[in-house]
Short mmCIF file of C-alpha atoms in Angstrom, two decimals:
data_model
loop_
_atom_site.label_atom_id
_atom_site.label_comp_id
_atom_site.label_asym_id
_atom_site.label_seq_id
_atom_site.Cartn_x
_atom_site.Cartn_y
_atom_site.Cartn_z
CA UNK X 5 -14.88 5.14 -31.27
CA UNK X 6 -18.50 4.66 -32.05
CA UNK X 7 -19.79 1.38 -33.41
CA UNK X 8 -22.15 1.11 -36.44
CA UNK X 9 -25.78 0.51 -35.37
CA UNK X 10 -25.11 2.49 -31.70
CA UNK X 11 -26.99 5.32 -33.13
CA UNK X 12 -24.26 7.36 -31.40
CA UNK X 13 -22.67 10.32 -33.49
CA UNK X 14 -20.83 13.51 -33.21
CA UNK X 15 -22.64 16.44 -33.53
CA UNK X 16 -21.31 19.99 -35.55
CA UNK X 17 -21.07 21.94 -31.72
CA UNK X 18 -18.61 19.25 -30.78
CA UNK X 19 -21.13 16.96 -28.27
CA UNK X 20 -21.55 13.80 -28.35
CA UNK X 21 -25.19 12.50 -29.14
CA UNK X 22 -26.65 8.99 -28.06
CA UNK X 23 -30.05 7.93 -29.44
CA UNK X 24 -32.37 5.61 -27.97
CA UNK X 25 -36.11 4.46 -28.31
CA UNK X 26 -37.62 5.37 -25.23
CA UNK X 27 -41.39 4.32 -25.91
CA UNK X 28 -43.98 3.37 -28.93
CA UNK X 29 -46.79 5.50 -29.84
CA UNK X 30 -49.40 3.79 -32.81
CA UNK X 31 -46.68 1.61 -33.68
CA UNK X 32 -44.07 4.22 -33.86
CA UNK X 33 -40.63 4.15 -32.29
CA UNK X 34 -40.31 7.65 -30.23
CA UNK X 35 -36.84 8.67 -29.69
CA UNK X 36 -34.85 10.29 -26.56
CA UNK X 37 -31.16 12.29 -27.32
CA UNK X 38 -29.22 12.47 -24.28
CA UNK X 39 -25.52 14.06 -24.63
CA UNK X 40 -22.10 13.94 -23.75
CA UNK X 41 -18.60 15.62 -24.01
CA UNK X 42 -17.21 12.88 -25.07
CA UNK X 43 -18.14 9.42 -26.93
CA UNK X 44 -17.64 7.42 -23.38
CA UNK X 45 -19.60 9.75 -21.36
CA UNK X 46 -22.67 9.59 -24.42
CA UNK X 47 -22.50 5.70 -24.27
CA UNK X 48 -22.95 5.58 -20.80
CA UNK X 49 -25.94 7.91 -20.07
CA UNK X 50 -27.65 5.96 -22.98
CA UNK X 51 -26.83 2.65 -21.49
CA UNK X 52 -27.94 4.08 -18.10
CA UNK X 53 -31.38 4.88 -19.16
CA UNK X 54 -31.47 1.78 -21.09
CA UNK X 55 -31.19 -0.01 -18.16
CA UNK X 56 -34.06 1.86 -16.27
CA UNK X 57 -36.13 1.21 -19.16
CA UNK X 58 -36.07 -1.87 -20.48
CA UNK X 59 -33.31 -3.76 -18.03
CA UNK X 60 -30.94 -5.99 -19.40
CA UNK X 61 -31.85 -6.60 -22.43
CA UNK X 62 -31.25 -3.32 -23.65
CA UNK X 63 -27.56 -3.87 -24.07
CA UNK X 64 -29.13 -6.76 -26.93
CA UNK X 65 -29.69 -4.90 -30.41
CA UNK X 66 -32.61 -5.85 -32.37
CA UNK X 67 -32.29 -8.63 -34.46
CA UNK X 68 -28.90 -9.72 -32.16
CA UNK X 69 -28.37 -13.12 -31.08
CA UNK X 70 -27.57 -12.62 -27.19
CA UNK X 71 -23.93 -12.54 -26.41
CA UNK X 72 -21.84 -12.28 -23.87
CA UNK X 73 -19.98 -9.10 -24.42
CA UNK X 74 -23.16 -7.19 -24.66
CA UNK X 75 -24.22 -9.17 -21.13
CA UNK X 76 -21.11 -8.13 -19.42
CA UNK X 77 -21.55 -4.63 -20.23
CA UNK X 78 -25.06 -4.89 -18.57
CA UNK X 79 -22.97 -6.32 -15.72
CA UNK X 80 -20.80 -3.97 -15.42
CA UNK X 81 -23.38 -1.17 -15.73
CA UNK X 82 -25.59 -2.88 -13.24
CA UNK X 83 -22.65 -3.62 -10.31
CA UNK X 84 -20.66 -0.04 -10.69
CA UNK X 85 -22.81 1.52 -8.00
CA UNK X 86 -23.10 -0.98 -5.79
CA UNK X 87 -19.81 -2.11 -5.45
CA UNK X 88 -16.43 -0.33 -4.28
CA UNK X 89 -14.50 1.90 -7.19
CA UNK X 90 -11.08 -0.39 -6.67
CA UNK X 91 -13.69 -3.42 -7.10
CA UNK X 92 -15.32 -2.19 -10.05
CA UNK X 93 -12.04 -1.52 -12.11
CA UNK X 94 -10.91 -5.07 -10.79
CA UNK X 95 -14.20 -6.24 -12.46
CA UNK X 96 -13.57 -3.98 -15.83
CA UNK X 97 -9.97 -5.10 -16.22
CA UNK X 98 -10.92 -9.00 -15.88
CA UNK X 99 -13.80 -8.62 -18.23
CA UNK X 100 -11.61 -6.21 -20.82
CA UNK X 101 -8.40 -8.22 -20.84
CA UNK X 102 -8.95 -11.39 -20.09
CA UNK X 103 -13.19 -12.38 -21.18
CA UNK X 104 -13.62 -10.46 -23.63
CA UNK X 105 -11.10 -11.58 -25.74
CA UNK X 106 -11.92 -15.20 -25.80
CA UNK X 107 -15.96 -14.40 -25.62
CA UNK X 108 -16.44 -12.01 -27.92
CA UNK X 109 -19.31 -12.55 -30.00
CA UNK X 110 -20.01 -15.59 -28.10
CA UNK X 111 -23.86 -17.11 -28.14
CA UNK X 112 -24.30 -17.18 -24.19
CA UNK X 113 -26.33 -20.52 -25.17
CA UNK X 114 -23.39 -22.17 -26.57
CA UNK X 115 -21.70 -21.80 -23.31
CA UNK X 116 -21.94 -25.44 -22.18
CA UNK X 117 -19.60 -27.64 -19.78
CA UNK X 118 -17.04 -28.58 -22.71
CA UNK X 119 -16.99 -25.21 -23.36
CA UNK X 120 -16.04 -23.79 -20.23
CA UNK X 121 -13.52 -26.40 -19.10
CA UNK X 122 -11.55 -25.24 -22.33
CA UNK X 123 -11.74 -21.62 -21.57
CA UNK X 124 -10.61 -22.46 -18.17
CA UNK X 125 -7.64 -24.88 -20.25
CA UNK X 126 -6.86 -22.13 -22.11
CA UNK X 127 -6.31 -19.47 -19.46
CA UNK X 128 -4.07 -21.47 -17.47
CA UNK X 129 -2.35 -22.35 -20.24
CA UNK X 130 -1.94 -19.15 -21.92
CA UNK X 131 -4.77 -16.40 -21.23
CA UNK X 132 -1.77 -13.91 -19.93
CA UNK X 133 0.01 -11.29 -21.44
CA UNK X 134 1.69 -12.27 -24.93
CA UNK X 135 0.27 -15.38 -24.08
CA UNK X 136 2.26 -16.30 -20.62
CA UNK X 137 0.54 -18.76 -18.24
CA UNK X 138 -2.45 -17.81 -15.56
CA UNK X 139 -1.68 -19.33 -11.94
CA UNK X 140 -4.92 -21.43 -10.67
CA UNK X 141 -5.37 -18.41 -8.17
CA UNK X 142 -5.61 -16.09 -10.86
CA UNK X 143 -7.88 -18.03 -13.53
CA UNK X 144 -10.39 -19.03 -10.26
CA UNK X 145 -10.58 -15.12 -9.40
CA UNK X 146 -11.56 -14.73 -13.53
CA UNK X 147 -13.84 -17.26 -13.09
CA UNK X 148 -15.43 -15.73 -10.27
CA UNK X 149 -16.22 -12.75 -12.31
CA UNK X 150 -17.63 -15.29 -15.64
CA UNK X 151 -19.58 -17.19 -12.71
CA UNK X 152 -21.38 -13.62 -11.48
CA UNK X 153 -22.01 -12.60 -15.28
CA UNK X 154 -23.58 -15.67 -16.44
CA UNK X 155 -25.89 -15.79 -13.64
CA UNK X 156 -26.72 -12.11 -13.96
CA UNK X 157 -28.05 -12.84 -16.90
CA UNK X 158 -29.98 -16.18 -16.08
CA UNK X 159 -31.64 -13.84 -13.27
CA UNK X 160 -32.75 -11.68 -16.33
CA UNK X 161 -34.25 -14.57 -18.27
CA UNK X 162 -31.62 -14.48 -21.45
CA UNK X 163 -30.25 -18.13 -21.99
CA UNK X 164 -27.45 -18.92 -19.54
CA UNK X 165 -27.22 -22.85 -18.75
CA UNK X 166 -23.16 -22.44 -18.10
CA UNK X 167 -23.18 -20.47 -15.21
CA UNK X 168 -23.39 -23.59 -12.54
CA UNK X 169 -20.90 -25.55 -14.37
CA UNK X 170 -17.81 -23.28 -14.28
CA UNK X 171 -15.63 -25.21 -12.12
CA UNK X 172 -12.57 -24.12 -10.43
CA UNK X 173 -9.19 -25.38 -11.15
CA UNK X 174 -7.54 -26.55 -8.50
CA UNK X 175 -4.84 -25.03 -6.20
CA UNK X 176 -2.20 -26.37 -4.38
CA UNK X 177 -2.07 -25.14 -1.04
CA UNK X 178 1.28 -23.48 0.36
CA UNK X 179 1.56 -22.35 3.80
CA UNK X 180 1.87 -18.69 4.59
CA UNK X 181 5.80 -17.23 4.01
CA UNK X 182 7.06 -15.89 7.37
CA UNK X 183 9.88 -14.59 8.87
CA UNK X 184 12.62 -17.07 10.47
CA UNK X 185 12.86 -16.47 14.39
CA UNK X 186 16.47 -15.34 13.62
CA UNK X 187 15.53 -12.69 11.01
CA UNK X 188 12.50 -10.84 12.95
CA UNK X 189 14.58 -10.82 16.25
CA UNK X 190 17.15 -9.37 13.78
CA UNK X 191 15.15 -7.10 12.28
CA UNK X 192 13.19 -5.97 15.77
CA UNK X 193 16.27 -4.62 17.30
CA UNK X 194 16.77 -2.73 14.48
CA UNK X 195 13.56 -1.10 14.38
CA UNK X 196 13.68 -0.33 17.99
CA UNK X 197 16.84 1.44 17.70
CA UNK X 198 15.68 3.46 14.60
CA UNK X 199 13.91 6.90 14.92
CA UNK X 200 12.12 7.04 11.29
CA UNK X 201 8.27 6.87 10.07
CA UNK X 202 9.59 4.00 7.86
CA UNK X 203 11.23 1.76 10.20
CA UNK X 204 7.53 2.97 12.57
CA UNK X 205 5.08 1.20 9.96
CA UNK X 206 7.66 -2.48 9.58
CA UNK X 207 7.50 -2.65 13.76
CA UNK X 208 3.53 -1.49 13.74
CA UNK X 209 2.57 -4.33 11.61
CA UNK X 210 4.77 -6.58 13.19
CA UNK X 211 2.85 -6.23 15.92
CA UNK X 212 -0.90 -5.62 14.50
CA UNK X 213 -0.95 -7.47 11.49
CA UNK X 214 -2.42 -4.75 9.07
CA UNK X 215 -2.29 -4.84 5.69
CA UNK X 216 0.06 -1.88 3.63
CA UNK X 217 -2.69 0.00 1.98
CA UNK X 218 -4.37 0.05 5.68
CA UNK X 219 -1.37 1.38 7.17
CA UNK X 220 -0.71 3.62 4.49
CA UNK X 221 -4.04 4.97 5.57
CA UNK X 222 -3.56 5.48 9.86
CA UNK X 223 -3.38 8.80 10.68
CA UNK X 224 -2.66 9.54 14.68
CA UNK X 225 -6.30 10.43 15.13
CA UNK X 226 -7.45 6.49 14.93
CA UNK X 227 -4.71 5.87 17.89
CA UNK X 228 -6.93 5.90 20.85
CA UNK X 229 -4.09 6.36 23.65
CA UNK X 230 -6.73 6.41 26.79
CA UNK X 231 -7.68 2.71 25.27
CA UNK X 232 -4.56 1.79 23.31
CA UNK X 233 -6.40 0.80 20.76
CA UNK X 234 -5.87 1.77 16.83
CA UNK X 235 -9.01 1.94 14.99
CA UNK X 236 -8.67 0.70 11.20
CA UNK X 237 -10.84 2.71 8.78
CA UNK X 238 -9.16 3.09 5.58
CA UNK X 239 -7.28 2.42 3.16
CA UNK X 240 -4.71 3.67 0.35
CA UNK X 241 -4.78 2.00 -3.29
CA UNK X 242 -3.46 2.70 -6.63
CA UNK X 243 -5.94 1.81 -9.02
CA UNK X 244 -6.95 1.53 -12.96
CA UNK X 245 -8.28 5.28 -13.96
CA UNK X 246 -10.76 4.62 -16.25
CA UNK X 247 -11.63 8.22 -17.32
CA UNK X 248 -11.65 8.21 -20.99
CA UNK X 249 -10.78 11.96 -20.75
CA UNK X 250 -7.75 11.80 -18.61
CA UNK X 251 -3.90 10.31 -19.76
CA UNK X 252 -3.27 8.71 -16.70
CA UNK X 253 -3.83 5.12 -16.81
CA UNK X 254 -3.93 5.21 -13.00
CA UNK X 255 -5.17 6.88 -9.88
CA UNK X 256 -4.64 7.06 -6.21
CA UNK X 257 -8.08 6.69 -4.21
CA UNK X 258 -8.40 6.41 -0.12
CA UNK X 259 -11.54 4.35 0.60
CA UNK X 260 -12.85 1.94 3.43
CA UNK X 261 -10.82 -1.60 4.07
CA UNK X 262 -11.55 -4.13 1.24
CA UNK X 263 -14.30 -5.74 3.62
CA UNK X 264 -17.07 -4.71 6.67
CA UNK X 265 -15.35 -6.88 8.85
CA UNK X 266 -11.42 -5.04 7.86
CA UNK X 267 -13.26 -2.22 9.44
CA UNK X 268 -11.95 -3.02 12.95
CA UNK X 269 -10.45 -2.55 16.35
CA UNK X 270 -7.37 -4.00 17.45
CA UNK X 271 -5.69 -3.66 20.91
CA UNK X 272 -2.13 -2.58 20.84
CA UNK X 273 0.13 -4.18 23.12
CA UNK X 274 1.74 -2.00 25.61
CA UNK X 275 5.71 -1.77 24.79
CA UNK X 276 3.88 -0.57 21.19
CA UNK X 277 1.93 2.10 22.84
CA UNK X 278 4.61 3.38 24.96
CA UNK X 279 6.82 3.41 21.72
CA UNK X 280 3.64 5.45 19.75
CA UNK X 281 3.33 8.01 22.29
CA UNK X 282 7.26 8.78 22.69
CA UNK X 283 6.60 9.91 18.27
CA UNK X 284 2.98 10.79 18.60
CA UNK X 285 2.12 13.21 16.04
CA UNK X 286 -0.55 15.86 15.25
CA UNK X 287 -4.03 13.96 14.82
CA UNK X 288 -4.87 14.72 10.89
CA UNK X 289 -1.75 13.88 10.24
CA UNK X 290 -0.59 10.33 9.13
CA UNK X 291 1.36 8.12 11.09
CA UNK X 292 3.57 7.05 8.24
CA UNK X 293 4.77 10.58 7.06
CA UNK X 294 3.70 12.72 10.04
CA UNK X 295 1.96 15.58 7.84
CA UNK X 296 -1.28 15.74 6.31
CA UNK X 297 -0.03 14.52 3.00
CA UNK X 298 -0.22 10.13 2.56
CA UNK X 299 2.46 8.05 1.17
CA UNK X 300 0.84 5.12 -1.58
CA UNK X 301 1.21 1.67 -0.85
CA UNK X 302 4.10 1.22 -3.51
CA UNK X 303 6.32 4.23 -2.64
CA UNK X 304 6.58 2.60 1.06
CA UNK X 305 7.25 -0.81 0.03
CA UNK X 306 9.89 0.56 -1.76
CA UNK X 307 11.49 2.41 1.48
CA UNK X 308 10.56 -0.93 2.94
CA UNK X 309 12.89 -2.81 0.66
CA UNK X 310 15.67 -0.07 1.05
CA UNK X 311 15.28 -0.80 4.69
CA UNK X 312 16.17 -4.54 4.52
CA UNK X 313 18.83 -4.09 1.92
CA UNK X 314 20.40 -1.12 4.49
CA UNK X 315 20.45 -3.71 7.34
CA UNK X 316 21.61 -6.55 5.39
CA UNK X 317 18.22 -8.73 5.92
CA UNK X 318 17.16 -11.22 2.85
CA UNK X 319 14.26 -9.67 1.00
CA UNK X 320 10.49 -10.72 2.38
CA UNK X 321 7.49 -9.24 0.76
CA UNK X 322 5.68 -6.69 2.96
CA UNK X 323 2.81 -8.96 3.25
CA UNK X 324 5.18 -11.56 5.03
CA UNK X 325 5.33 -8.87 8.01
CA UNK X 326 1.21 -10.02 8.45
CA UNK X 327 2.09 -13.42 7.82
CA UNK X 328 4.60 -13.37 10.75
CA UNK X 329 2.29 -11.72 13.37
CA UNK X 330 -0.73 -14.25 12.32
CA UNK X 331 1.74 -16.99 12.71
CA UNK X 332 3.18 -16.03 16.29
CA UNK X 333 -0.85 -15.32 17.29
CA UNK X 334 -1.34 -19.21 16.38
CA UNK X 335 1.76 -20.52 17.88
CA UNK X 336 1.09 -18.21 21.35
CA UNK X 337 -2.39 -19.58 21.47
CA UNK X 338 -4.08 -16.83 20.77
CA UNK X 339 -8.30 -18.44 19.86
CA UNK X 340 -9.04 -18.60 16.52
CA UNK X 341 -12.04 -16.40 16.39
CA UNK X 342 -10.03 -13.32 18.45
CA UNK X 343 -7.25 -13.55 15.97
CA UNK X 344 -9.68 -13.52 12.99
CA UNK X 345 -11.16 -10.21 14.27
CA UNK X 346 -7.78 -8.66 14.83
CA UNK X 347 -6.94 -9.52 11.10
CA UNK X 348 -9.85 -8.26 9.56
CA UNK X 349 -11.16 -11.26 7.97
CA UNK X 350 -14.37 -11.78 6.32
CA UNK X 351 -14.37 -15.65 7.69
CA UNK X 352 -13.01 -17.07 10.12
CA UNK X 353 -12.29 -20.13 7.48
CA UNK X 354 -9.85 -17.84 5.93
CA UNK X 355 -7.63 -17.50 9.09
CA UNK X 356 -7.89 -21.43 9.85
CA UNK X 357 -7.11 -22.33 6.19
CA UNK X 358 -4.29 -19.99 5.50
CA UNK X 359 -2.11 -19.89 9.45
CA UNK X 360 -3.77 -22.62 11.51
CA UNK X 361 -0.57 -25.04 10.58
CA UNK X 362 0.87 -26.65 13.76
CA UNK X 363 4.76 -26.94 13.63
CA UNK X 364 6.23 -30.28 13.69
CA UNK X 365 7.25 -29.43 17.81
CA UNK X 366 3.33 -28.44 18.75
CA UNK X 367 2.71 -31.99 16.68
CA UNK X 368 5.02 -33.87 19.12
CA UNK X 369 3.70 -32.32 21.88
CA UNK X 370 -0.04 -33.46 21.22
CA UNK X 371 1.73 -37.39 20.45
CA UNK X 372 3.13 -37.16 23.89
CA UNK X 373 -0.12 -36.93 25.38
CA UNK X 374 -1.11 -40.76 24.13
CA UNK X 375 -0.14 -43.60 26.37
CA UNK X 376 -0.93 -47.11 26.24
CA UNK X 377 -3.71 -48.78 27.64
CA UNK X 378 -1.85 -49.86 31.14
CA UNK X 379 -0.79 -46.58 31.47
CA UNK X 380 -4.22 -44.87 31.54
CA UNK X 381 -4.68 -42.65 34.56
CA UNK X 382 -8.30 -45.22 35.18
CA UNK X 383 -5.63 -48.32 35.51
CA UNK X 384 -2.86 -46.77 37.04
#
């Protein structure tokens, strides 16, 4: 619904019209119309050529102190093109449910350090739905998105001191969840002696590490069998639809991995390739259905949890199947930089932080190698 003072109204043919003051001429405010099928699509062409025009401050209606909503709808304007569609609606779901509630309104100058530790308070504490608790994990990744607004719009000169004093809040760190040795042997020989596209994507991350939306994505044409290689290139997500014009509050989209570096390589060892080639499939179709049509992230991790509950094997998240195969990489030696690569990582901190955790039996191992002094091989 249109605002007051947005100058955008419904016209007698049905269109929507947006008006905006394109230029002065002796002093005179000269006007453009630009028009839409809906209210939505009106607002955004005018906030579009806004932006070309006069940059941020557009968004910032005469006589308006600057606020913060009206920033992070510059922000969002600015970023949609230059960032992935799943990113974007990440961005427009923090900002809508979570920012703008507790900034609306708010002077962007008021936004000092006292300020922002209580917002961060807040969300912890209750910023969820029907006011539940935030974990630290997901406050810092709202943060994150405050952090990139307010200096978006210290770039563009409006008055934004807070930006370099949101601080995180702190996390406690918890090791990756993997798979006991007794439960992936367990569940290995049961894969092996299965025959189904299902029980083909739990043993082809066991053994690769992908993520579900990137297996959801293989089709046989990225298995290079002369190399045995698989090349990852995509991905499968459900995300937000935000469409004003459509019911559906969400869509299915295939895009590129979350990251440059997901886009990647990986060897395949050889029992895997020999185990590929015995169900190889046409080479448009995909590996996880073996036609042309996908299956979503969610509808597999649901066959995935059928699977365990079939074979009587305690319940794991899908992700643990990564965790597993990162783990085993470590504990087999594999270097930390190869390993990195092969998981699609945008740092190599990430893979040293999160699975490069010695077990208690590597630990003894290294304390075997001290001796005392008279034992040194120099005094022996």
């Amino acid at each position: 619904m249109s605002r007051r003072g947005e100058n955008i109204f419904k016209r007698k043919d049905g269109r929507w019209e947006a008006r905006y003051i394109h230029h002065y001429e002796n002093g005179k405010a000269k006007y453009h119309s630009l028009y839409g099928a809906t209210y939505m699509e009106a607002k955004a062409k005018k906030n579009a050529a806004l932006q070309a025009v006069l940059g941020v401050r557009a968004y910032l209606l005469p006589g308006q102190s600057c606020n913060f909503e009206n920033l992070a709808e510059a922000w969002l304007s600015d970023v949609k093109y230059s960032v992935k569609e799943s990113t974007y609606t990440r961005y427009y779901r923090i900002v809508s449910r979570y920012l703008i509630p507790h900034l609306e309104g708010k002077a962007l100058e008021k936004m000092d350090q006292k300020y922002l530790t209580d917002l961060t308070g807040i969300l912890l504490a209750t910023g969820g739905t029907s006011g539940r608790a935030l974990s630290p994990k997901t406050v810092t990744d709202i943060l994150c998105v405050l952090k990139s607004i307010l200096r978006y719009g210290s770039e563009n000169d409006l008055p934004c001191p807070g930006f370099s004093r949101v601080k995180y809040p702190s996390k406690k760190g918890r090791g990756a969840k993997i798979l006991t040795e007794e439960a992936r042997i367990k569940i290995e020989e049961k894969l092996l002696r299965s025959d189904d596209h299902v029980s083909l994507g739990i043993l082809f991350t066991l053994f690769t590490g992908v993520r579900i939306g990137e297996l959801c994505g293989l089709k046989w044409s990225d298995i290079d069998f002369v190399n045995d290689t698989v090349h990852i290139c995509r991905t499968v997500e459900r995300i937000t639809d935000l469409n004003p014009d459509t019911s559906k509050k969400t869509k299915v989209v295939i895009t590129e991995p979350k990251t440059q570096s997901s886009i990647r390589i990986i060897p395949l060892p050889g029992f895997l390739v020999e185990y590929l080639k015995m169900r190889r499939g046409s080479g448009d179709c995909y590996l996880l259905t073996g036609r042309r049509k996908f299956t979503e992230p969610h509808q597999y991790y649901m066959r995935y949890r059928s699977f365990l509950k079939r074979n009587s094997i305690d319940h794991h998240t899908f992700h643990t199947l990564r965790h597993t195969f990162a783990t085993r990489c470590v504990e087999m030696g594999f270097d930390t930089k190869s390993l990195s690569e092969i998981l699609g990582h945008a740092s190599i901190t990430t893979t040293l932080s999160v699975y490069v955790h010695p077990s208690m039996q590597q630990k003894k191992v290294q304390m075997e190698k001290l001796t005392p002094f008279a034992n040194s091989p120099s005094n022996l």
